[in-house]
mmCIF file of C-alpha atoms in Angstrom:
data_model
loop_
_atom_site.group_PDB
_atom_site.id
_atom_site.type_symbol
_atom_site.label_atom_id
_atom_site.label_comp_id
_atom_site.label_asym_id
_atom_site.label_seq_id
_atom_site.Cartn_x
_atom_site.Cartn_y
_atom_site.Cartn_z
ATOM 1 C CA UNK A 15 -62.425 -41.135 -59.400
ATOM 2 C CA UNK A 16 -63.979 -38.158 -60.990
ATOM 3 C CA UNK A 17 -60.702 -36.149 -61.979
ATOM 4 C CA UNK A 18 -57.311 -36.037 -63.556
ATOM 5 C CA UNK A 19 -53.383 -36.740 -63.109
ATOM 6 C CA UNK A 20 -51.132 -34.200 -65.115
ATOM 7 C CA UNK A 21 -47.634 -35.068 -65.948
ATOM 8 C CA UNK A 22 -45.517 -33.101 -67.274
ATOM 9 C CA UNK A 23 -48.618 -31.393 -69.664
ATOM 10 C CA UNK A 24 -50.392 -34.412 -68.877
ATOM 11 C CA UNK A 25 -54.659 -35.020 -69.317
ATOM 12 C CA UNK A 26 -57.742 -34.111 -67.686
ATOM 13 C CA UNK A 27 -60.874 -36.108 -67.749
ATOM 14 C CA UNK A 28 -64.773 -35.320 -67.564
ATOM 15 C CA UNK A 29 -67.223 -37.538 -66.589
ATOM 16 C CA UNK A 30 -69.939 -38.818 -68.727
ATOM 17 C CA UNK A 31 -72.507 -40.230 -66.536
ATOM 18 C CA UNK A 32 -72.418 -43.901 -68.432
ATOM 19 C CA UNK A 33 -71.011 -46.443 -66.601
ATOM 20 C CA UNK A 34 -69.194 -48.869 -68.984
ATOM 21 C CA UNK A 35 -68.179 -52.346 -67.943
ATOM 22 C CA UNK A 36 -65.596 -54.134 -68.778
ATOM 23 C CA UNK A 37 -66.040 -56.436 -72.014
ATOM 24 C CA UNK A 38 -65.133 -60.198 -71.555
ATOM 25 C CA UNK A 39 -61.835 -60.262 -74.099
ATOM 26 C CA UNK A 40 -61.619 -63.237 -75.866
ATOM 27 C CA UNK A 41 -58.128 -64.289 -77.066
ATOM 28 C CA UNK A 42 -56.718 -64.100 -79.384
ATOM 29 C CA UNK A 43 -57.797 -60.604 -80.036
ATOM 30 C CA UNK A 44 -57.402 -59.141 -83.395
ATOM 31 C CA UNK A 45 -55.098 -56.091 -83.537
ATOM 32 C CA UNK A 46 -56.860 -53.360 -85.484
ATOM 33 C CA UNK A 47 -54.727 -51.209 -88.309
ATOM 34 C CA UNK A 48 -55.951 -48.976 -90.469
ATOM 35 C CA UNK A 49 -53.742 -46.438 -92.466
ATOM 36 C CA UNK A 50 -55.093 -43.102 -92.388
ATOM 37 C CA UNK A 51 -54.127 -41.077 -95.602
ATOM 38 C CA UNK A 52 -51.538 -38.618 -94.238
ATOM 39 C CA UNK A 53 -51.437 -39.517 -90.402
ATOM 40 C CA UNK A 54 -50.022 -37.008 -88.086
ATOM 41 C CA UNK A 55 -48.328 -39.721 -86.046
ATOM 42 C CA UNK A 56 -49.021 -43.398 -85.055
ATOM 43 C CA UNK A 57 -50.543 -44.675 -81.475
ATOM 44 C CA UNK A 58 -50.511 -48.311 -80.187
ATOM 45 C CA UNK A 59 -53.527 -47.975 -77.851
ATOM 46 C CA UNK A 60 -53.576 -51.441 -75.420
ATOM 47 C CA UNK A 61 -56.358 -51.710 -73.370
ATOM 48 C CA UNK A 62 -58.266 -55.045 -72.827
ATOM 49 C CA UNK A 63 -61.690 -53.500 -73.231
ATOM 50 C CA UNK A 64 -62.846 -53.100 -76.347
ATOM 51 C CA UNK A 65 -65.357 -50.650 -75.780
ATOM 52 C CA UNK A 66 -62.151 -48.020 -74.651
ATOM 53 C CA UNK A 67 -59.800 -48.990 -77.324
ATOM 54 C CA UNK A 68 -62.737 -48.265 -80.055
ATOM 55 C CA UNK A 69 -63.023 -44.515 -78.084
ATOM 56 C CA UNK A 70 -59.600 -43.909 -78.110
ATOM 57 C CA UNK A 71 -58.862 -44.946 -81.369
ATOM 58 C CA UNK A 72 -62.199 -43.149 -82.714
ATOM 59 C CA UNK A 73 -61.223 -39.884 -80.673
ATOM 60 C CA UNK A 74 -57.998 -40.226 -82.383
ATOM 61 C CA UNK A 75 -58.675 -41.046 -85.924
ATOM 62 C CA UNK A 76 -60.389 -37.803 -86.136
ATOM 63 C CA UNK A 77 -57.997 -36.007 -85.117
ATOM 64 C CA UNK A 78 -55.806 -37.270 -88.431
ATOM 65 C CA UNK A 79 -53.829 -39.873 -85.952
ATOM 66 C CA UNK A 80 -53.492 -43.491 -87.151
ATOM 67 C CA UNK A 81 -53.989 -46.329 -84.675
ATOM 68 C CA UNK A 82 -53.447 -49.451 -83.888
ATOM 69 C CA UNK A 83 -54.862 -51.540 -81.048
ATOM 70 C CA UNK A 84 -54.082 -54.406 -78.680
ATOM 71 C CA UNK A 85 -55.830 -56.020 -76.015
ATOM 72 C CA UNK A 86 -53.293 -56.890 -73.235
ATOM 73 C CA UNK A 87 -49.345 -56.325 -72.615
ATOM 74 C CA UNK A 88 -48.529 -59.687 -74.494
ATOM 75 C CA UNK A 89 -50.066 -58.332 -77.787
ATOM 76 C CA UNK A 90 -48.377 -54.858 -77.234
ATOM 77 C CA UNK A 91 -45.000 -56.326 -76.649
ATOM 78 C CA UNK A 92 -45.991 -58.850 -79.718
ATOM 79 C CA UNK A 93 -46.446 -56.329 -82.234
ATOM 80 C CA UNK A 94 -44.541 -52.932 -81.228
ATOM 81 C CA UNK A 95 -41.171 -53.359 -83.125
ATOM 82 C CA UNK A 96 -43.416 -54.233 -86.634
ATOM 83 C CA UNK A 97 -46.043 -50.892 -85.400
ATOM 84 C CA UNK A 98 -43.594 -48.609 -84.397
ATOM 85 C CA UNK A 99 -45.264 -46.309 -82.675
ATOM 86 C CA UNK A 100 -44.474 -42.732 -82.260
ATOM 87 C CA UNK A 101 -46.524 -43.330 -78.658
ATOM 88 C CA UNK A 102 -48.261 -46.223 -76.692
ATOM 89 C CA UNK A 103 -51.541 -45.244 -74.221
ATOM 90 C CA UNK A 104 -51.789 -48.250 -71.609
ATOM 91 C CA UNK A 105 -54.356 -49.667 -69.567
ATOM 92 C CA UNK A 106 -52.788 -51.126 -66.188
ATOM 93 C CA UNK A 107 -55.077 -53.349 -65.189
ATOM 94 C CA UNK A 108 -55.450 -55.839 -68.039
ATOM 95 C CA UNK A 109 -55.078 -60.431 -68.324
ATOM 96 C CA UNK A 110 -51.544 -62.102 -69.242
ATOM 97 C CA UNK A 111 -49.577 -58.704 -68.683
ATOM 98 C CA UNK A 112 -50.246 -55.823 -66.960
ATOM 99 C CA UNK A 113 -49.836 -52.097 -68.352
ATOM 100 C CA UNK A 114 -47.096 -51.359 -65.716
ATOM 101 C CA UNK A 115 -44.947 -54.372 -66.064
ATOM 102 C CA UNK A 116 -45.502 -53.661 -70.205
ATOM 103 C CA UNK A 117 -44.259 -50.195 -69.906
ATOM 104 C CA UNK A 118 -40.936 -51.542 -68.015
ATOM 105 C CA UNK A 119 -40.340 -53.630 -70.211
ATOM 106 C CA UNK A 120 -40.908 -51.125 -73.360
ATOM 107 C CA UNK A 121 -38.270 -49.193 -71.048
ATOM 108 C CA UNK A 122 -36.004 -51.783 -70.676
ATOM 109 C CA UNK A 123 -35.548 -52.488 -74.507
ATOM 110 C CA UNK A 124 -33.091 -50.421 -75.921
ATOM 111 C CA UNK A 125 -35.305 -50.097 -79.359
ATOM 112 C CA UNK A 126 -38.782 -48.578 -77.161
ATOM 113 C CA UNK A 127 -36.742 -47.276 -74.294
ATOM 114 C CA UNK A 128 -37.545 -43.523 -75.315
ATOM 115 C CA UNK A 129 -41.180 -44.216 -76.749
ATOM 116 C CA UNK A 130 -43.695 -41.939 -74.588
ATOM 117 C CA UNK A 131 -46.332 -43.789 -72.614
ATOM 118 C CA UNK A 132 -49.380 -42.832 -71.709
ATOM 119 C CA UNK A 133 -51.467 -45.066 -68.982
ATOM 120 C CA UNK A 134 -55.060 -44.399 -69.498
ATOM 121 C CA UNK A 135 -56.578 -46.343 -66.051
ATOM 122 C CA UNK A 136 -57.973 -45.454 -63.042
ATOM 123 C CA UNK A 137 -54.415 -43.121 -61.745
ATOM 124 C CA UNK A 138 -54.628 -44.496 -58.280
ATOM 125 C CA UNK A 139 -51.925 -43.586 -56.139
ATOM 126 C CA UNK A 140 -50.274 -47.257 -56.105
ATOM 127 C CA UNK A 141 -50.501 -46.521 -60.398
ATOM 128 C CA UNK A 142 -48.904 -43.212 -60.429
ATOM 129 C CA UNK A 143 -45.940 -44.027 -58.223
ATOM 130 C CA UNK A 144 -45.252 -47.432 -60.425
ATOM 131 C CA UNK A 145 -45.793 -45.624 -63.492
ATOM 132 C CA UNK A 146 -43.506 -42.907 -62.244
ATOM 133 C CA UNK A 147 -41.018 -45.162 -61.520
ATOM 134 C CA UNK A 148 -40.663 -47.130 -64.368
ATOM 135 C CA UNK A 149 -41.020 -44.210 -66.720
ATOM 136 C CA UNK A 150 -44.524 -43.342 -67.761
ATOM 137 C CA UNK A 151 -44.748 -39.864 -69.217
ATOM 138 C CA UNK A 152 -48.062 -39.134 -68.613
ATOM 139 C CA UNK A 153 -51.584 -40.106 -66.674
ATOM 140 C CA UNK A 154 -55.157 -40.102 -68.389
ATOM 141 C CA UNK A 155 -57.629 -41.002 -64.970
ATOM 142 C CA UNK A 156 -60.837 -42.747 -66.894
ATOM 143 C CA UNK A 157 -63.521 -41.712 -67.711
ATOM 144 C CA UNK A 158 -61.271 -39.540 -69.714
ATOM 145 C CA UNK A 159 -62.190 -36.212 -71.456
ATOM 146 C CA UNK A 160 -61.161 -36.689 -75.597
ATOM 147 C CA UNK A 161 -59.999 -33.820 -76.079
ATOM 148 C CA UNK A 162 -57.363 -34.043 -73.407
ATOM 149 C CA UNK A 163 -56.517 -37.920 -74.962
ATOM 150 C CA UNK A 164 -55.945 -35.647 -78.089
ATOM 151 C CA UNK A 165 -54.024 -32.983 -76.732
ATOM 152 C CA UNK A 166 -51.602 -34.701 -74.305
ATOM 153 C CA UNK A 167 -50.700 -37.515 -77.371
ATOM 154 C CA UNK A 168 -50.052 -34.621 -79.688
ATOM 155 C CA UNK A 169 -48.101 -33.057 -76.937
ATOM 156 C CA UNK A 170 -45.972 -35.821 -76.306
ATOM 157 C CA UNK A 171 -45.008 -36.919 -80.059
ATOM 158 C CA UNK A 172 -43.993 -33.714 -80.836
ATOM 159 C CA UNK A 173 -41.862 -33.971 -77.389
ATOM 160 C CA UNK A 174 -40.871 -37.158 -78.713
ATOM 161 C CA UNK A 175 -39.382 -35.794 -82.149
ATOM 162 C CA UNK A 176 -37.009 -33.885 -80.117
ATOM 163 C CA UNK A 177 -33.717 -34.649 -78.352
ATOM 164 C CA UNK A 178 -35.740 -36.916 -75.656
ATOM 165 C CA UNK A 179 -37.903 -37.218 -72.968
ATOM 166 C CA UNK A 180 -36.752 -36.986 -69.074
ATOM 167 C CA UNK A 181 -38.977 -39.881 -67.680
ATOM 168 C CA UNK A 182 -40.686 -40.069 -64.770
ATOM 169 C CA UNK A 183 -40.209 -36.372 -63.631
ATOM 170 C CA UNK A 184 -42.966 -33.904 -63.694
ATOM 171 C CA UNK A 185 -45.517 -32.456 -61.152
ATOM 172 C CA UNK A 186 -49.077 -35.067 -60.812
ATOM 173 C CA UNK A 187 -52.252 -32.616 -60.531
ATOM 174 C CA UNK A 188 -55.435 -33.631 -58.513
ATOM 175 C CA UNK A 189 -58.597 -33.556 -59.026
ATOM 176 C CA UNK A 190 -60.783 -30.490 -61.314
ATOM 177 C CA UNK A 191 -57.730 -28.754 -62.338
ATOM 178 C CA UNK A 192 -58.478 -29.170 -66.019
ATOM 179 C CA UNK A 193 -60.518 -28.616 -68.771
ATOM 180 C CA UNK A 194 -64.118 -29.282 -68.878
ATOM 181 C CA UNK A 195 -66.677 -30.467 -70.975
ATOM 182 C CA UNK A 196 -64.955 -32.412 -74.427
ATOM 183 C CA UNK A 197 -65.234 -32.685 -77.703
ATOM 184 C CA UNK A 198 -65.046 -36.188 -79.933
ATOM 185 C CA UNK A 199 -67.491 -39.569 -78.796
ATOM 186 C CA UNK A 200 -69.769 -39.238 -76.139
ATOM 187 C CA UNK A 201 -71.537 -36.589 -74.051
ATOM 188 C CA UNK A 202 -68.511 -35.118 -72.800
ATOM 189 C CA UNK A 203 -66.268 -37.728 -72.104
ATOM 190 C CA UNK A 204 -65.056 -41.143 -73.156
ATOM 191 C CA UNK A 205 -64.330 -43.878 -71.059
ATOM 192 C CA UNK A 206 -65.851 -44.876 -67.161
ATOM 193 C CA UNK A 207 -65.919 -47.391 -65.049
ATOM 194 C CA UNK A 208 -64.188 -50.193 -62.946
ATOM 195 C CA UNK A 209 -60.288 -50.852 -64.244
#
């Protein structure tokens, strides 16, 4: 799918022409950390290829934003309360636990329950609806322009400093109604390929 899914301020995405595969995860994954000297905020980024957790956290990193990474729901849930993230980006399809039943569950815990998440996937319909309906803020369609990634997690940390987020509410845009050509890792774009 060669577009993007806005919610509520939500992402576009541009295309880079590389395909990327999926890489075979093997478990247990390492989280990655890494403190970065006055951080603007703090993403969990949980995807289950590497390749797109090293662009999002790259993309993000130089935009002053520390990250840290995990490779499936399991690892997420594992590790969120000891992170705490001021945001969590989520791939849906992914082993052990998927990114949809991980962000109702984040929902359902009275200590994430107003944490914004991001799903950074393919957006099909089926995803959108779910994610709508368990409370996903906002929809990233891969291959994913960075400097939308940037611009919708700054968007919705600063949202989430405020009095609270409505979730699940806000207009989803189709196809080309975004911004163009990127900057950060990559010709244009970051991310591709199957989910």
């Amino acid at each position: 799918m060669n577009g993007f899914l806005r919610v509520r301020g939500g992402v576009s995405v541009a295309r880079t022409g590389v395909e990327v595969g999926k890489t075979r995860t093997r478990w247990p994954v390492p989280t990655y950390s890494r403190v970065v000297p006055g951080a603007s905020g703090r993403v969990l980024v949980v995807d289950d290829n590497k390749v797109i957790r090293q662009l999002i956290r790259v993309n993000l990193e130089l935009e002053g934003i520390e990250v840290v990474t995990a490779g499936d729901g399991v690892e997420c849930l594992d590790v969120v309360h000891q992170v705490q993230p001021d945001l969590v980006t989520l791939d849906v399809v992914m082993p052990r636990l998927d990114g949809l039943r991980t962000a109702a569950r984040l929902r359902a815990d009275p200590r994430t329950r107003d944490l914004p998440l991001v799903v950074i996937s393919a957006c099909t319909q089926y995803e959108v609806e779910a994610g709508l309906e368990v409370g996903v803020d906002a929809f990233l369609a891969k291959p994913f322009d960075p400097a939308e990634l940037v611009s919708v997690v700054r968007e919705l940390m600063e949202r989430g400093e405020g009095v609270g987020l409505e979730r699940g509410l806000g207009t989803v845009l189709g196809a080309g109604e975004g911004v163009g050509a990127g900057k950060g890792v990559g010709p244009g774009g970051a991310g591709s390929g199957a989910e």
